[in-house]
Every structure is written in structure tokens, then in C-alpha cells.
Amino acid sequence: MPKVNVNNIELDYLDQGQGSPIILLHGLGSTKQDWDAQVPFFSKEFRVLVPDLRAHGNTTIPNEDYGVSFMVEDVKQLMDELQIEHAHFVGFSMGGAVAFQMAVSHPEYVDKMVIVNSGPDFNGMGQIGDDLISHRTEFLRTRGLDELAAEISYNMFPEEDQKEMRMIFEKRCKENHPKAYEKSFLTLMSWGLGEDLKKIDHATLVIASDMDYTSVDFKKEYVSRMANARLEIIENSRHGVVMDQSLAFNQTLYNFLKNE
């Protein structure tokens, strides 16, 4: 995979296919491999770029500089290096936060936007967010990343026929540096757009799993506050919809990018 020096880090990324660019952004504690089911499908018609976000995969683990704003600048500088003026952004979970912030901070870089099991205000989730921070940080500090990775993976892929996906995702999560994971998590949970959400006028598709951590109603509410967004629900899916319902996800995404 190629690497590029941007924003004081060395960023690892995949670049495959030709056509209109799509940038796929992975979730917390994972890597560009989240998108293994999407890259061969979409690279037949699009140029697909998939970065390992900072502190993830083969990208640099910084000492101090964590958070969505740093990730946004990393991706912007990657686009500048590759002379890509604008692209479709597809963000899963934490990647959704990066896509949202890109649309606010650098709207001219964004064509269509797709938000997958994510939201615009991780710092505004109320008791759910408070409980998540408390549980995950305590779990990480007392029982370690390996056990946390096992729990997260089981919650995402609990079915017997999902065992292979569960083991793959657990292995990927365990490969994180514990402190880097914790810092990435805490800075993500402190991020939010607030009223800036209303500034986004890009055509936006929000994809929600029927059994995600956050409810469909949560997604409906913030979609209603956006100028040009709609919601699509994929059934029989949990948080990792890009993996557990990849065929339905790919078709939903393709229809939006090509036909809307």
C-alpha cells in the first residue's frame, strides 16, 4: 500500500480503480480492511481511496494529536497530494464523524456524503454517551484491550454464522495500541457539530442498521435537521453493516451514488 506524509504523520492508504473518487472512512479501533467487501465492488466504476486514519492500521501513532479535526486535515492533505479536488465521502461510525466535519470545514471537497451508523454529535448523546465512556474506559484500564476487543466484536457479530467476521474484527481491534485507542475514543466522544449540522447542504444518505447501538429514531431526528438528507434502513444488521450485510449495503450505496 502507498504511504504519504501529511499533517506531521505518515498516512497509509489504498487507491484502486478509476472514475469519480470515493473516500471510505473506517470505524474506531479498526482499519481500512473494514471496507474489504466494498473496494472490489466499487472500484469497477469509481476511484476508491481508503486511508488508515491516524493511530490506526499502518498509519502513524502520534504522541498527542488525536481527534476528528486532525483526521479531517489528514484526509484533506491526502486529497491535495493526490490532486483530487472533490470526492464522495462514505463514513462508517467514527469515519462518519470525519465525513461530517469535512462537510463543514471543507465543503468544497465533498460531493455526496454517506453516513453509516454514526451521528453528528458524539458529545451530545446524553446518558447513553456517558455510560459508554464510563464502561469502555473502565473496561480498558482494568481488563485490557484484548478483552474489550472480544466484547466489542461479539456485540457486533453475535450470531453463530458470524463467527468468522467476529474473529477477524476482534483480531483487528486487538492490534491497536491501548493508549492510542483510548485517546482516539475519548477525543471522538468529545466531538460534535452542534448547530453547524444545519450548514451542510450536500446530498446526504444516512444508512442505519435496524439493530445498531443507537436507534433508528436517533438517526431520523438528526436527518430531519439536515437540509438535503434522507435515511435508509438496512434490516437484520447490527453496527457493522458494511460487513454483516455487505450486499444490501453495497447496492444501497451504489443506487445513491449513481442514481440520485
C-alpha positions in Angstrom: 0.0 0.0 0.0 1.2 3.5 -0.7 2.0 6.0 2.1 2.2 9.7 2.1 3.5 12.3 4.6 0.6 14.6 5.6 -0.1 16.8 8.6 3.0 15.5 10.5 2.2 11.8 10.1 2.8 9.1 7.6 -0.6 8.0 6.3 -1.2 4.6 4.8 -3.9 4.3 2.2 -5.4 2.2 -0.6 -6.0 3.7 -4.0 -7.8 1.5 -6.5 -9.9 1.9 -9.7 -10.7 4.9 -11.9 -13.6 7.3 -12.2 -15.2 9.6 -9.7 -13.4 9.4 -6.4 -14.9 7.8 -3.3 -13.2 8.1 0.1 -14.2 5.3 2.5 -13.5 6.1 6.2 -13.4 3.3 8.8 -14.5 3.0 12.4 -12.8 3.4 15.7 -10.2 0.8 16.5 -10.3 -0.7 13.0 -8.5 -0.2 9.7 -9.2 0.2 6.0 -10.0 -3.5 6.0 -13.5 -2.6 7.2 -14.1 -2.0 3.5 -12.8 -5.2 2.1 -16.3 -6.0 0.7 -16.7 -2.6 -0.9 -13.4 -2.0 -2.6 -13.7 -4.6 -5.4 -17.3 -3.8 -5.9 -16.9 0.0 -6.3 -13.5 0.1 -7.9 -15.0 -1.2 -11.1 -16.6 2.2 -11.7 -15.1 4.6 -9.2 -11.6 5.5 -7.9 -11.7 4.2 -4.4 -9.5 5.7 -1.7 -9.4 4.1 1.8 -7.0 5.6 4.4 -6.0 4.2 7.7 -6.9 7.1 9.9 -4.2 8.3 12.3 -3.3 5.9 15.1 -5.0 3.1 13.2 -3.6 0.3 11.0 -0.3 1.2 9.4 -0.6 5.0 9.8 1.5 6.8 12.4 0.5 6.7 16.0 1.0 10.3 17.3 2.1 11.3 20.8 -0.6 13.9 21.4 -2.5 14.9 18.3 -5.8 13.0 18.3 -9.3 13.8 17.4 -11.7 14.3 14.5 -10.2 17.7 13.4 -6.8 16.1 12.9 -8.2 13.3 10.9 -10.1 15.7 8.7 -6.9 17.6 8.0 -5.1 14.4 7.2 -7.7 13.4 4.6 -7.7 16.9 3.1 -4.0 16.9 2.7 -4.1 13.4 1.2 -6.5 14.7 -1.4 -4.3 17.7 -2.1 -1.3 15.4 -2.5 -3.2 13.2 -5.0 -4.7 16.3 -6.7 -8.2 15.2 -6.0 -10.4 18.4 -5.9 -13.5 16.7 -4.5 -14.9 13.2 -3.7 -17.9 11.3 -2.4 -17.4 10.7 1.3 -18.6 7.5 3.0 -18.0 7.4 6.7 -18.7 4.4 9.0 -19.1 5.0 12.7 -16.0 7.2 13.7 -15.5 7.7 9.9 -19.0 9.3 9.8 -17.8 11.9 12.3 -14.8 12.7 10.0 -17.1 12.9 7.0 -19.5 15.2 8.8 -16.7 17.5 9.9 -15.2 17.6 6.4 -18.5 18.8 5.0 -18.4 21.7 7.5 -14.7 22.5 7.5 -14.0 22.0 3.8 -17.4 21.7 2.0 -15.8 22.3 -1.4 -14.0 18.9 -1.1 -17.3 17.0 -0.6 -19.6 15.8 -3.4 -22.2 13.4 -2.0 -22.0 12.2 1.6 -23.0 8.9 3.2 -23.1 8.5 6.9 -23.2 4.9 8.2 -24.3 4.1 11.7 -23.0 7.3 13.1 -24.1 10.8 14.2 -23.2 14.4 14.2 -22.8 14.9 18.0 -20.9 12.2 19.9 -20.7 14.8 22.7 -24.5 15.2 22.8 -25.7 11.6 23.3 -26.8 12.2 26.9 -26.8 9.2 29.3 -26.0 6.7 26.5 -22.8 8.5 25.8 -21.9 9.0 29.4 -22.5 5.3 30.1 -20.4 4.3 27.0 -17.4 6.5 28.1 -17.6 5.1 31.7 -17.9 1.5 30.7 -15.3 1.5 27.9 -12.6 3.4 29.7 -13.0 1.4 32.9 -13.0 -1.9 31.0 -9.9 -0.8 29.0 -8.0 0.2 32.1 -8.9 -2.8 34.3 -9.3 -5.7 31.9 -7.2 -4.6 28.9 -7.7 -4.1 25.2 -7.8 -7.8 24.3 -10.9 -8.4 26.4 -12.5 -5.2 25.2 -11.9 -6.2 21.6 -13.6 -9.5 22.3 -16.6 -7.8 23.8 -17.0 -5.3 21.0 -16.6 -7.9 18.4 -19.2 -10.2 20.0 -21.7 -7.4 20.3 -21.2 -6.6 16.6 -21.3 -10.1 15.3 -23.1 -12.4 17.9 -24.7 -14.9 15.6 -23.1 -18.4 15.2 -22.8 -17.9 11.4 -20.9 -14.6 12.0 -18.1 -16.3 13.9 -15.5 -15.7 11.1 -16.4 -12.0 10.9 -16.3 -11.8 14.7 -12.8 -13.3 14.9 -11.5 -11.1 12.1 -12.8 -7.9 13.7 -11.5 -9.0 17.1 -8.0 -9.6 15.8 -8.0 -6.2 14.0 -9.1 -4.4 17.2 -6.5 -6.2 19.4 -3.7 -4.8 17.2 -4.4 -1.3 18.4 -2.0 0.4 20.8 -4.1 0.6 24.0 -3.3 4.3 24.8 -3.8 5.3 21.2 -7.2 3.5 21.2 -8.2 5.3 24.4 -7.1 8.7 23.2 -8.9 8.2 19.9 -12.1 7.1 21.7 -12.1 9.9 24.2 -11.5 12.6 21.6 -14.2 11.2 19.4 -16.7 11.3 22.3 -15.8 14.9 22.9 -16.6 15.9 19.3 -19.9 17.3 17.9 -21.2 19.6 15.2 -23.9 21.3 17.2 -25.7 23.9 15.1 -23.2 23.5 12.3 -25.2 20.5 11.2 -27.7 22.9 9.5 -24.9 24.3 7.3 -24.5 21.0 5.4 -26.4 21.1 2.2 -24.6 18.3 0.4 -26.8 15.4 -0.8 -26.6 13.0 2.1 -27.7 9.5 2.7 -27.8 8.2 6.2 -27.6 4.4 6.4 -28.9 2.9 9.7 -29.0 -0.7 10.8 -32.2 -1.8 12.5 -30.2 -3.2 15.4 -27.4 -0.7 15.8 -26.2 0.6 19.1 -28.1 3.9 18.5 -31.7 3.7 17.5 -33.3 4.4 14.1 -35.2 7.2 15.8 -31.9 8.8 16.8 -30.9 8.9 13.1 -34.4 10.1 12.0 -34.1 13.0 14.4 -30.8 14.4 13.1 -31.7 13.7 9.5 -34.8 15.9 10.0 -32.5 18.8 10.9 -30.4 18.5 7.7 -31.1 20.4 4.5 -30.7 17.7 2.0 -30.6 14.3 3.7 -32.6 11.1 3.8 -32.5 7.9 5.8 -32.3 4.3 4.6 -32.7 1.4 7.0 -31.0 -2.0 6.4 -32.6 -4.8 8.3 -31.1 -7.8 10.1 -27.9 -5.9 10.8 -26.0 -4.5 13.8 -23.3 -1.9 13.9 -21.0 -3.4 11.3 -23.4 -3.2 8.4 -20.6 -2.8 5.9 -19.6 -6.3 6.8 -22.7 -8.2 8.1 -25.0 -7.0 5.3 -22.4 -6.1 2.7 -24.5 -7.0 -0.4 -27.5 -4.9 0.7 -25.2 -2.1 1.8 -23.3 -2.1 -1.5 -26.5 -1.9 -3.5 -27.9 0.9 -1.4 -24.7 2.9 -1.7 -24.4 2.3 -5.4 -28.0 3.4 -6.1 -27.4 6.7 -4.2 -24.1 7.5 -5.9 -25.3 6.6 -9.4 -29.0 7.4 -9.5 -29.7 10.3 -7.0 
